[in-house]
XYZ file of C-alpha atoms in Angstrom:
751
model
C -3.247 59.165 -4.451
C -5.538 61.661 -6.162
C -4.994 65.374 -5.895
C -8.277 65.814 -4.011
C -7.363 63.102 -1.503
C -3.995 64.701 -0.953
C -5.644 68.017 -0.151
C -7.652 66.314 2.562
C -4.539 64.742 4.054
C -2.123 67.630 3.823
C -4.495 70.320 5.052
C -5.812 68.401 8.017
C -2.656 67.631 10.012
C -2.110 71.196 11.133
C -5.031 70.761 13.484
C -3.949 68.052 15.896
C -0.407 69.317 16.101
C -1.545 72.838 16.871
C -3.669 71.542 19.710
C -0.740 70.101 21.666
C 1.661 73.041 21.481
C 2.579 74.328 24.911
C 3.557 77.860 25.950
C 7.210 78.881 25.757
C 9.134 77.890 28.848
C 10.627 81.283 29.551
C 7.833 83.825 29.292
C 10.147 86.643 30.451
C 12.403 86.412 27.367
C 11.292 87.088 23.786
C 10.392 83.980 21.837
C 13.211 83.326 19.354
C 11.905 82.292 15.911
C 14.231 80.921 13.229
C 13.014 80.646 9.625
C 14.924 77.767 8.011
C 14.873 77.037 4.282
C 16.128 77.921 0.842
C 15.521 80.917 -1.428
C 11.767 80.780 -0.846
C 12.575 81.624 2.771
C 15.510 83.958 2.315
C 15.802 85.590 -1.116
C 14.078 87.893 -0.306
C 11.468 85.827 1.561
C 9.242 88.830 2.161
C 6.572 86.606 3.673
C 8.770 86.836 6.789
C 8.398 90.627 6.755
C 4.613 90.294 6.478
C 4.585 87.702 9.259
C 6.636 89.898 11.580
C 4.352 92.887 10.935
C 1.216 90.756 11.405
C 2.484 89.553 14.776
C 3.300 93.112 15.828
C -0.087 94.428 14.713
C -1.937 91.765 16.707
C -0.092 92.264 19.969
C 2.627 89.609 19.656
C 5.493 92.044 20.102
C 7.677 89.871 22.343
C 9.294 87.922 19.497
C 12.808 87.904 18.075
C 13.468 86.574 14.586
C 16.947 84.967 14.632
C 19.510 83.609 12.158
C 22.876 84.316 10.572
C 21.465 86.007 7.440
C 20.292 89.641 7.464
C 16.959 91.034 6.338
C 16.620 91.667 2.588
C 14.653 94.775 1.626
C 10.886 94.285 1.603
C 9.678 97.870 1.599
C 9.607 98.511 5.350
C 11.756 97.937 8.403
C 11.314 94.559 10.101
C 13.186 91.971 12.141
C 14.482 89.859 9.273
C 17.239 87.615 10.651
C 16.851 84.160 9.078
C 18.466 80.968 7.777
C 17.028 81.009 4.263
C 19.941 79.910 2.077
C 19.319 80.096 -1.669
C 19.948 76.832 -3.531
C 20.394 74.720 -0.376
C 19.094 71.166 -0.093
C 17.921 69.581 3.141
C 20.059 66.556 2.372
C 23.163 68.713 1.774
C 22.614 70.673 5.004
C 22.766 67.315 6.804
C 25.701 66.054 4.688
C 27.756 69.140 5.540
C 26.562 69.284 9.180
C 25.633 72.948 8.851
C 22.581 73.142 11.111
C 24.296 72.694 14.527
C 26.327 75.878 14.022
C 23.271 77.890 13.051
C 21.379 76.562 16.059
C 24.261 77.351 18.423
C 24.262 80.993 17.359
C 20.516 81.534 17.013
C 19.264 79.459 19.996
C 15.695 79.289 18.603
C 12.591 78.369 20.580
C 10.583 77.888 17.374
C 11.788 76.813 13.924
C 9.731 77.531 10.800
C 10.998 75.102 8.168
C 10.075 75.212 4.480
C 12.750 72.943 3.060
C 12.961 70.345 0.314
C 12.206 72.267 -2.881
C 15.751 71.923 -4.205
C 15.875 68.272 -3.103
C 12.734 67.608 -5.163
C 14.252 69.474 -8.092
C 17.331 67.220 -7.770
C 15.131 64.088 -7.913
C 15.956 63.002 -4.370
C 13.324 60.540 -3.075
C 10.833 61.706 -0.468
C 12.066 59.047 1.970
C 15.606 60.438 1.766
C 14.380 63.992 2.335
C 12.415 62.841 5.399
C 15.549 61.117 6.660
C 17.286 64.503 6.513
C 14.336 66.024 8.380
C 14.824 63.431 11.140
C 18.522 64.188 11.455
C 17.865 67.925 11.666
C 15.095 67.374 14.226
C 17.560 65.492 16.412
C 20.028 68.352 16.121
C 17.317 70.872 17.022
C 16.351 68.914 20.136
C 19.989 68.576 21.125
C 20.192 72.364 21.006
C 16.867 72.891 22.834
C 14.927 69.876 24.192
C 11.652 71.865 24.154
C 12.067 73.314 20.681
C 8.916 73.611 18.564
C 9.155 72.718 14.889
C 6.596 74.203 12.486
C 7.189 72.355 9.218
C 5.598 73.182 5.873
C 4.163 70.929 3.275
C 6.057 72.785 0.583
C 4.710 75.006 -2.168
C 3.815 73.407 -5.493
C 6.400 73.891 -8.228
C 6.207 73.730 -12.020
C 9.594 74.929 -13.329
C 10.008 74.726 -17.089
C 13.090 72.533 -16.667
C 11.391 69.897 -14.486
C 8.138 68.408 -15.694
C 8.236 65.725 -12.966
C 8.656 68.185 -10.077
C 4.935 68.768 -9.561
C 4.302 65.116 -8.737
C 7.461 64.824 -6.642
C 6.162 67.661 -4.445
C 2.896 65.769 -4.055
C 4.819 62.659 -3.013
C 6.844 64.531 -0.398
C 3.884 66.446 0.983
C 1.794 63.319 1.346
C 4.506 61.778 3.539
C 5.161 64.773 5.822
C 2.067 64.425 8.093
C 2.893 60.813 8.941
C 6.504 61.755 9.688
C 5.287 64.559 11.962
C 2.908 62.271 13.865
C 5.639 59.716 14.411
C 8.139 62.250 15.722
C 6.063 64.838 17.595
C 6.279 64.787 21.401
C 4.542 66.780 24.102
C 7.878 68.332 25.096
C 8.901 69.157 21.536
C 5.819 69.214 19.301
C 5.744 69.332 15.520
C 3.100 71.368 13.717
C 2.396 70.741 10.030
C 1.350 73.772 7.976
C -0.202 73.225 4.570
C 1.483 75.677 2.201
C 0.432 73.618 -0.840
C -3.365 73.719 -0.971
C -4.716 76.766 -2.775
C -1.309 77.944 -4.014
C -1.292 78.347 -7.800
C 2.082 78.419 -9.552
C 0.493 80.210 -12.513
C -0.784 83.172 -10.487
C 1.181 83.078 -7.213
C 4.778 82.647 -8.470
C 7.104 84.570 -10.747
C 8.703 81.504 -12.312
C 6.709 78.433 -11.302
C 8.710 78.125 -8.067
C 9.281 81.386 -6.186
C 6.317 83.270 -4.684
C 5.511 86.622 -6.235
C 4.921 89.777 -4.225
C 1.347 90.374 -5.400
C -0.323 87.212 -4.055
C 2.279 84.550 -3.278
C 3.955 85.939 -0.174
C 0.586 86.924 1.240
C -0.718 83.367 0.950
C 2.400 81.949 2.593
C 2.195 84.388 5.510
C -1.500 83.692 6.067
C -0.735 79.976 6.534
C 2.242 80.517 8.862
C 0.560 83.065 11.136
C -1.970 80.925 13.081
C 0.598 78.159 13.617
C 3.142 80.654 14.935
C 0.559 82.196 17.265
C -0.266 78.730 18.575
C 3.430 77.972 19.041
C 3.822 81.165 21.045
C 1.260 79.705 23.414
C -1.194 82.565 23.119
C -3.672 84.108 20.773
C -5.223 87.562 20.647
C -8.121 87.590 23.079
C -11.520 86.991 21.538
C -13.495 90.200 21.171
C -17.239 90.485 21.582
C -19.288 87.321 21.153
C -17.202 84.220 21.852
C -17.389 80.627 23.013
C -16.628 79.368 26.491
C -16.811 75.598 26.583
C -20.169 74.622 25.131
C -21.714 78.089 25.478
C -21.767 81.312 23.519
C -21.204 84.365 25.701
C -21.051 88.085 25.118
C -18.020 90.257 25.798
C -19.249 90.890 29.357
C -19.531 87.153 30.050
C -23.330 86.976 29.824
C -24.576 83.771 28.227
C -26.269 84.279 24.866
C -28.623 81.656 23.429
C -29.656 82.269 19.838
C -33.367 82.316 19.163
C -34.087 83.495 15.693
C -34.977 83.224 12.059
C -33.211 82.865 8.715
C -33.892 85.652 6.216
C -33.071 85.326 2.487
C -31.759 88.863 2.036
C -29.675 88.261 -1.102
C -32.804 87.314 -3.069
C -35.133 89.828 -1.429
C -33.028 92.908 -0.855
C -36.058 95.200 -0.821
C -37.584 93.361 2.148
C -35.722 95.447 4.712
C -38.713 95.647 7.034
C -38.253 91.910 7.684
C -35.615 92.683 10.314
C -38.027 94.677 12.468
C -40.828 92.205 11.771
C -38.666 89.308 12.953
C -37.786 91.287 16.067
C -41.449 91.984 16.753
C -41.918 88.309 17.656
C -39.116 88.527 20.219
C -36.250 87.046 18.186
C -32.751 87.942 19.350
C -30.899 86.749 16.215
C -31.346 86.798 12.460
C -29.260 84.671 10.100
C -28.914 86.659 6.895
C -28.311 85.050 3.498
C -25.592 86.855 1.519
C -23.906 86.083 -1.792
C -20.146 85.780 -2.314
C -20.373 86.253 -6.078
C -19.907 82.716 -7.370
C -23.669 82.138 -7.659
C -25.391 85.125 -6.068
C -24.378 88.684 -5.352
C -21.711 89.489 -4.508
C -23.105 91.323 -1.507
C -20.802 94.336 -1.357
C -19.105 95.694 1.744
C -21.493 98.659 1.614
C -24.488 96.320 1.543
C -23.027 94.254 4.396
C -22.785 97.481 6.407
C -26.435 98.194 5.614
C -27.476 94.736 6.757
C -25.534 95.103 10.003
C -27.175 98.481 10.556
C -30.629 96.930 10.037
C -29.776 94.221 12.568
C -28.593 96.777 15.106
C -31.617 99.012 14.571
C -33.826 96.056 15.467
C -31.508 94.959 18.300
C -30.729 91.628 16.678
C -27.479 89.682 16.663
C -26.521 89.366 13.004
C -25.335 85.959 11.729
C -24.056 86.596 8.208
C -23.698 83.597 5.912
C -22.235 83.121 2.434
C -24.776 80.955 0.598
C -22.789 80.200 -2.558
C -21.058 77.197 -0.963
C -24.327 75.249 -0.727
C -23.887 71.652 -1.866
C -20.295 71.901 -3.127
C -19.196 68.648 -4.747
C -22.742 67.834 -5.737
C -24.390 71.043 -6.914
C -23.029 72.645 -10.059
C -21.414 76.039 -9.602
C -21.133 75.859 -5.818
C -18.266 77.807 -4.263
C -15.475 76.362 -2.172
C -14.876 77.358 1.426
C -11.635 78.948 0.279
C -13.650 81.172 -2.057
C -15.980 81.984 0.830
C -12.967 82.971 2.944
C -11.802 85.241 0.120
C -15.226 86.907 0.146
C -15.221 87.537 3.903
C -11.711 88.980 3.730
C -12.872 91.207 0.879
C -15.669 92.732 3.011
C -13.587 92.869 6.199
C -13.913 96.653 6.317
C -17.639 96.273 7.016
C -17.106 93.552 9.623
C -14.248 94.862 11.740
C -15.404 96.581 14.904
C -18.741 94.725 14.848
C -17.619 91.744 16.965
C -20.276 92.442 19.610
C -23.049 92.295 17.025
C -21.937 89.998 14.185
C -21.233 86.283 13.794
C -19.549 85.179 10.553
C -21.112 81.956 9.229
C -18.326 80.823 6.922
C -20.422 79.086 4.248
C -23.879 77.565 4.056
C -24.075 73.742 3.854
C -20.617 73.650 2.293
C -20.726 70.106 0.915
C -23.415 67.928 -0.630
C -23.941 64.212 -0.060
C -20.780 63.090 -1.875
C -19.048 61.284 0.991
C -15.534 61.542 -0.435
C -15.865 65.298 -0.917
C -17.465 65.757 2.503
C -14.478 63.930 3.981
C -12.432 67.074 3.216
C -14.687 69.180 5.465
C -12.236 69.405 8.378
C -9.240 70.452 6.289
C -11.182 72.899 4.129
C -12.928 74.447 7.141
C -9.711 74.721 9.134
C -7.905 76.319 6.233
C -10.665 78.895 5.763
C -10.674 79.694 9.487
C -6.914 80.190 9.386
C -7.282 82.619 6.498
C -9.918 84.681 8.315
C -7.850 84.819 11.480
C -4.789 85.661 9.439
C -6.707 88.601 7.951
C -7.426 89.911 11.441
C -11.107 88.911 11.697
C -11.669 88.132 15.380
C -15.421 87.506 15.309
C -17.216 84.438 16.560
C -17.186 82.072 13.580
C -19.982 79.633 12.782
C -19.240 76.620 10.586
C -21.917 74.479 8.949
C -21.834 70.709 8.748
C -21.262 68.929 5.423
C -23.810 66.676 3.707
C -26.270 69.501 3.077
C -25.726 70.652 6.634
C -27.203 67.485 8.166
C -23.947 65.603 8.823
C -25.604 62.223 8.315
C -22.098 60.688 8.103
C -21.007 62.395 11.371
C -18.064 64.072 9.657
C -18.475 67.300 11.636
C -19.310 65.475 14.842
C -16.113 63.419 14.676
C -13.801 66.229 13.527
C -15.164 69.274 15.333
C -12.503 69.184 18.056
C -9.690 69.350 15.522
C -11.340 72.238 13.690
C -11.781 74.162 16.930
C -8.118 73.473 17.665
C -7.164 74.991 14.312
C -8.740 78.302 15.313
C -5.991 80.231 17.137
C -8.710 82.080 19.050
C -10.703 78.914 19.835
C -13.764 80.948 18.903
C -15.778 78.728 16.551
C -19.299 77.357 17.043
C -20.621 74.398 15.033
C -23.946 74.529 13.192
C -26.121 71.511 12.436
C -29.097 71.774 10.049
C -31.905 69.496 11.172
C -34.331 68.323 8.527
C -35.428 64.810 7.529
C -32.348 63.086 8.990
C -33.531 64.151 12.464
C -37.024 62.697 12.379
C -37.000 61.090 15.837
C -36.228 62.241 19.352
C -33.471 59.614 19.632
C -31.602 61.018 16.625
C -31.908 64.599 17.827
C -30.742 63.769 21.333
C -27.879 61.572 20.155
C -26.406 64.406 18.104
C -26.848 66.932 20.895
C -25.333 64.464 23.388
C -22.205 63.953 21.276
C -21.314 67.636 21.384
C -22.152 67.985 25.060
C -19.951 64.986 25.894
C -17.102 66.426 23.805
C -17.501 69.833 25.457
C -17.985 71.555 22.096
C -20.323 74.470 21.239
C -23.274 73.713 18.953
C -26.273 75.551 17.503
C -29.091 74.452 15.212
C -28.457 76.823 12.343
C -31.486 75.682 10.339
C -34.476 73.440 10.905
C -38.109 73.167 9.871
C -41.326 71.316 10.587
C -41.360 69.400 7.324
C -39.050 68.596 4.444
C -38.798 66.631 1.237
C -36.363 64.171 2.839
C -38.566 63.418 5.850
C -40.459 64.925 8.770
C -38.137 66.617 11.296
C -39.039 66.268 14.966
C -39.274 70.007 15.556
C -40.905 69.558 18.960
C -37.871 67.681 20.298
C -35.436 70.030 18.572
C -37.000 73.063 20.235
C -37.617 71.456 23.627
C -34.137 69.984 23.897
C -32.486 73.166 22.665
C -34.295 75.045 25.413
C -33.431 72.477 28.066
C -29.754 72.347 27.068
C -29.232 76.069 26.415
C -28.562 75.554 22.689
C -29.382 78.186 20.114
C -31.704 77.578 17.189
C -32.519 79.498 14.002
C -35.566 78.398 12.014
C -35.717 78.393 8.231
C -37.106 80.802 7.078
C -39.040 84.066 7.239
C -40.528 84.062 3.721
C -39.779 83.737 0.023
C -39.001 80.020 -0.357
C -39.529 78.492 -3.782
C -42.798 76.704 -4.417
C -41.381 73.230 -3.771
C -40.497 74.158 -0.170
C -42.997 76.968 0.414
C -44.151 75.074 3.524
C -40.995 76.396 5.214
C -42.199 80.011 4.980
C -43.114 81.439 8.388
C -45.099 84.294 6.851
C -47.134 84.645 3.707
C -45.470 87.131 1.336
C -43.343 88.617 4.151
C -46.496 89.751 5.979
C -46.068 89.441 9.774
C -49.832 89.605 10.193
C -50.226 86.477 8.051
C -48.372 83.611 9.717
C -48.229 80.130 8.268
C -48.706 77.092 10.491
C -44.905 76.788 10.698
C -44.672 80.453 11.636
C -47.224 80.023 14.401
C -45.351 76.982 15.712
C -41.868 78.429 15.918
C -42.771 82.009 16.754
C -45.664 81.563 19.165
C -45.645 77.872 20.150
C -44.227 75.900 23.074
C -40.457 76.444 23.442
C -40.781 78.896 20.582
C -39.069 82.186 19.991
C -41.531 84.467 21.742
C -41.538 82.241 24.835
C -37.791 81.595 25.179
C -35.795 84.368 23.510
C -33.721 86.796 25.589
C -32.272 89.899 23.998
C -28.492 90.318 23.933
C -27.192 92.491 26.746
C -25.271 94.604 24.222
C -28.710 95.988 23.335
C -29.759 96.367 26.934
C -31.513 93.017 27.287
C -32.542 92.546 30.896
C -32.012 96.267 31.576
C -35.608 96.835 32.610
C -36.610 99.267 29.841
C -40.251 100.071 30.630
C -40.696 103.398 28.841
C -43.059 103.202 25.876
C -42.472 105.242 22.704
C -44.429 108.438 22.205
C -47.726 108.279 20.344
C -47.281 108.461 16.567
C -49.043 111.184 14.586
C -52.442 110.590 13.036
C -51.927 108.905 9.642
C -52.824 110.490 6.347
C -53.923 108.457 3.320
C -52.681 109.052 -0.230
C -52.480 107.238 -3.545
C -55.986 105.824 -3.019
C -57.091 103.381 -5.699
C -59.866 100.827 -5.892
C -57.705 98.231 -4.110
C -55.005 100.075 -2.181
C -53.601 103.196 -0.556
C -50.516 104.521 1.225
C -50.437 105.732 4.839
C -47.890 108.096 6.388
C -47.561 109.626 9.849
C -45.270 111.618 12.121
C -42.626 109.380 13.698
C -42.541 108.456 17.384
C -39.601 108.937 19.759
C -38.253 106.672 22.511
C -35.587 106.816 25.238
C -33.783 103.824 23.677
C -35.109 103.604 20.155
C -38.234 102.909 18.121
C -37.919 99.590 16.291
C -41.136 99.766 14.269
C -44.848 100.367 13.991
C -47.873 98.043 13.945
C -50.616 99.110 11.534
C -54.265 98.441 12.445
C -57.218 98.439 10.024
C -60.983 98.262 10.442
C -63.504 97.914 7.610
C -66.482 100.215 8.081
C -67.469 100.213 11.742
C -65.746 96.874 12.436
C -63.000 96.124 14.949
C -59.344 97.036 14.426
C -56.942 94.200 13.603
C -53.176 94.243 12.944
C -52.513 94.067 9.207
C -48.751 94.556 9.176
C -45.638 96.173 10.601
C -43.086 98.595 9.232
C -39.826 100.140 10.409
C -40.584 103.486 8.723
C -43.430 105.966 9.205
C -45.198 104.837 6.061
C -47.151 101.759 4.993
C -48.845 100.671 1.748
C -52.014 98.591 2.080
C -53.252 96.537 -0.852
C -55.872 93.956 -1.722
C -58.727 96.191 -0.591
C -62.332 96.083 -1.811
C -63.463 98.842 -4.197
C -65.907 101.484 -2.915
C -65.257 100.542 0.724
C -64.435 102.755 3.723
C -61.518 101.710 5.922
C -60.185 103.169 9.190
C -56.520 103.027 10.248
C -54.458 103.507 13.410
C -50.773 102.874 14.177
C -48.801 102.046 17.349
C -45.052 102.400 17.852
C -42.948 99.732 19.601
C -39.420 99.441 20.985
C -37.021 96.499 21.310
C -38.069 95.771 24.886
C -41.642 95.204 23.737
C -43.084 98.472 25.014
C -45.955 99.725 22.842
C -47.226 103.294 22.471
C -50.783 104.473 22.676
C -52.766 104.238 19.436
C -52.539 107.143 17.045
C -55.507 109.097 15.912
C -57.749 107.439 13.316
C -57.888 108.231 9.615
C -60.700 107.087 7.314
C -60.313 106.480 3.595
C -62.690 105.166 0.930
C -61.402 103.210 -2.031
C -62.515 104.196 -5.517
C -64.865 102.185 -7.653
C -63.244 99.091 -9.133
C -62.435 98.968 -12.807
C -63.168 95.858 -14.816
C -61.231 94.246 -17.638
C -60.006 96.698 -20.166
C -58.984 99.530 -17.798
C -55.375 98.363 -18.134
C -53.270 96.641 -20.735
C -50.020 94.746 -20.200
C -47.427 93.922 -22.795
C -44.883 91.246 -21.780
C -41.781 90.106 -23.640
C -39.219 87.628 -22.335
C -35.872 87.189 -24.074
C -33.915 84.020 -23.197
C -30.144 84.383 -22.944
C -28.093 82.358 -25.351
C -26.200 79.462 -23.805
C -27.705 79.755 -20.329
C -30.834 79.486 -18.256
C -31.369 83.206 -17.763
C -33.808 85.612 -19.367
C -34.690 89.300 -19.436
C -38.338 90.363 -19.167
C -39.705 93.761 -20.186
C -43.247 94.715 -19.200
C -45.294 97.702 -20.402
C -48.302 98.801 -18.306
C -50.874 101.054 -19.962
C -53.843 102.790 -18.302
C -56.701 102.219 -20.766
C -59.311 103.637 -18.396
C -60.825 107.133 -18.268
C -59.374 108.204 -14.887
C -55.861 108.417 -13.553
C -54.287 105.531 -11.638
C -52.633 106.852 -8.489
C -50.409 104.089 -7.164
C -50.409 100.609 -8.657
C -49.427 97.024 -8.007
C -49.103 94.638 -10.939
C -49.565 90.939 -10.129
C -48.936 87.830 -12.234
C -47.738 84.239 -11.852
C -45.216 82.007 -13.592
C -46.301 78.506 -14.598
C -42.926 76.767 -14.872
C -40.950 77.689 -11.762
C -39.259 80.807 -13.191
C -37.456 82.957 -10.616
C -37.130 86.732 -10.686
C -33.630 88.044 -9.945
C -34.121 91.037 -7.688
C -34.192 94.002 -7.619
C -35.207 94.619 -11.263
C -36.005 98.110 -12.567
C -38.987 100.451 -12.757
C -40.784 98.860 -9.784
C -40.288 97.196 -6.436
C -40.536 93.494 -7.230
C -41.215 90.571 -4.921
C -41.865 86.879 -5.499
C -43.498 84.231 -3.329
C -43.598 80.826 -4.981
C -44.991 81.367 -8.473
C -46.620 84.713 -7.648
C -44.839 87.944 -8.589
C -45.833 91.492 -7.626
C -44.443 94.761 -8.942
C -45.286 97.992 -7.093
C -44.733 101.448 -8.513
C -41.794 103.649 -7.597
C -42.263 107.273 -6.518
C -41.755 108.623 -10.024
C -44.128 106.352 -11.964
C -46.979 105.800 -9.520
C -49.438 108.036 -11.399
C -50.674 106.901 -14.805
C -52.951 109.319 -16.639
C -55.537 107.858 -19.032
C -53.643 106.446 -21.990
C -50.265 106.730 -20.232
C -47.803 103.849 -20.034
C -44.802 102.904 -17.950
C -42.184 100.206 -18.432
C -40.635 97.873 -15.901
C -38.270 94.942 -16.231
C -36.139 92.348 -14.569
C -33.805 89.446 -15.137
C -34.734 85.918 -14.157
C -33.841 82.245 -14.365
C -35.716 79.227 -15.649
C -35.324 75.487 -16.132
C -36.716 73.783 -19.197
C -39.211 76.055 -20.944
C -39.907 79.712 -20.156
C -43.571 80.467 -20.998
C -44.885 83.989 -20.497
C -47.514 84.656 -17.814
C -51.036 84.281 -19.206
C -52.829 86.913 -17.111
C -52.124 90.112 -15.192
C -53.996 92.245 -12.678
C -53.398 95.880 -11.801
C -54.614 96.830 -8.333
C -56.721 93.699 -8.380
C -58.390 94.376 -11.734
C -57.783 92.092 -14.692
C -55.850 93.572 -17.613
C -55.907 92.820 -21.285
C -52.666 91.605 -22.825
C -50.878 92.232 -26.047
């Protein structure tokens, strides 16, 4: 059996066993928990101290740790009674008939057993160790017919004196789940806890065997905790958004159906106005792409807080997803779900207390099309969920399907119930991504039907109107989601690479310039504007009818031949202003919306030289109320400059041994008048990607096209003056420099 296959087996059996554990028979008395094992359990076994404290901190105070051995010192006071006997073998405990006496004194309701390490070290066969397990189980049930056994697949071990021990542990652990299935009963269930997967003897032990205090005991406790909570027959109540049957509901019990958009924040961190723009079409949810650090980011806790704030300002439920897991097992460099769990735990400070507003999407499309790797989805997902719950994260969790999110092998469909059972809060929703696999109504309905029949919650976390692997049936997806009360989140607002640019809903993040896909999902039948209902946490359905106050008359500054910047006095509102729509008219023509912004400023570009434009703005709130139009400002662009009024020097330095590069760009005003505000534009010919944010300018990329807009300190270029900007990027194959540049729409010389 390969190591990878073993991980799938040993991590998965916790799930079914956890699902059948019943509440303790005597709810009036504290639940008596006996930790049974060797030195890993008892000497000092400080994972028990962490477990006791974790239970206390999460409201499970009615527990009594029992055993004949006292608590070793672990740095704080805790209930440390146990039966962790250093050097003991399971087979010797049976040989000497020691367990009945311990049971008689302790009278446990629950036994946590990590036992067999010394048997393995003594080269005792796995079958003999399991025979000892069976004898001890019989003795436990003789003591208490309804006893619950939580048994560990033991820690890996690599002692210097036993080169064969590592494989012997594998052999024992691979046999434990089958033993548990054969011996578990409804009256006296057996739960298997995987203490092996993800435990590294090099970093988590002091000697290749015993857990260290820096990482080892923490990992052990995190695996025990959810199984113990399940054995106690209760879990901390879900807080905020949570699942009830097939539905997502808010804390007050109101049903919440996601209608929203995916936004690629980690690659376009400067596009903060996208949140308000997405809201302006009525969306109630935004799924935000973050980076866990393996491939992108990492998105820091401070940045996560900023993203959550942007969601809340625009009255959107925030689904946060770690994108680095995309295509694991098939795509080079992809992160594991365990690494994603480590990321979420690392930014927990930004997440805690946001349960009403935030959904944690564990990892995007966490496995590629490798069927054998995707087969580990249930165990890997369950393990990651257990770690998040063990860290105290009580949010609604969203888990993506394997096989690039499309679950064409029905791995998620067939294992979703066990994964939900592994969540001690039963607060997990499943996310299917519907692209070319779901190209007919029959396929869409069959997948939806399977989850409805199983009584499991489901959302469409991504879908589109077209894809390289086929033509999704978006009409059925949207119509059936509406009919069934299922959430959907379309991919994506803007910024897709050129090969999938058809999935952009807006051109260059401009809400006034919708693509055909944007028109379909935002404004079409069963689309977001027609079906979305705001979360009640933001006052959805509260009857807010008060419009914001009228914004101040704009002023125009930084006028060039092709652009200008508007600013105005902000509006006020009884609930909150979510943004402003900007209207423009050329000459004496009619006003049309040209864009939206969340701040009281807007930069307009792409204008015609020597032309007069008029501008107005209107404020809006989350309920859709719109203010009266502001006063009108007129501005005339300057005469356009031809070639030669600017010069651009570009140098790109490829990194050694990788596919990255650093670009430095010098912009020189070669004209006779000052440039007040500038936007540099150029295109890459070979699929190069700019890594945002860069320096010296605000950079954005849509497909091959790149724009760089001045910052406040370098917006004015006197005749002959220069400024430098730069950025990092990635490429595949060759990395040719751009061949042409424009500044405010005018062509520049190069060199």
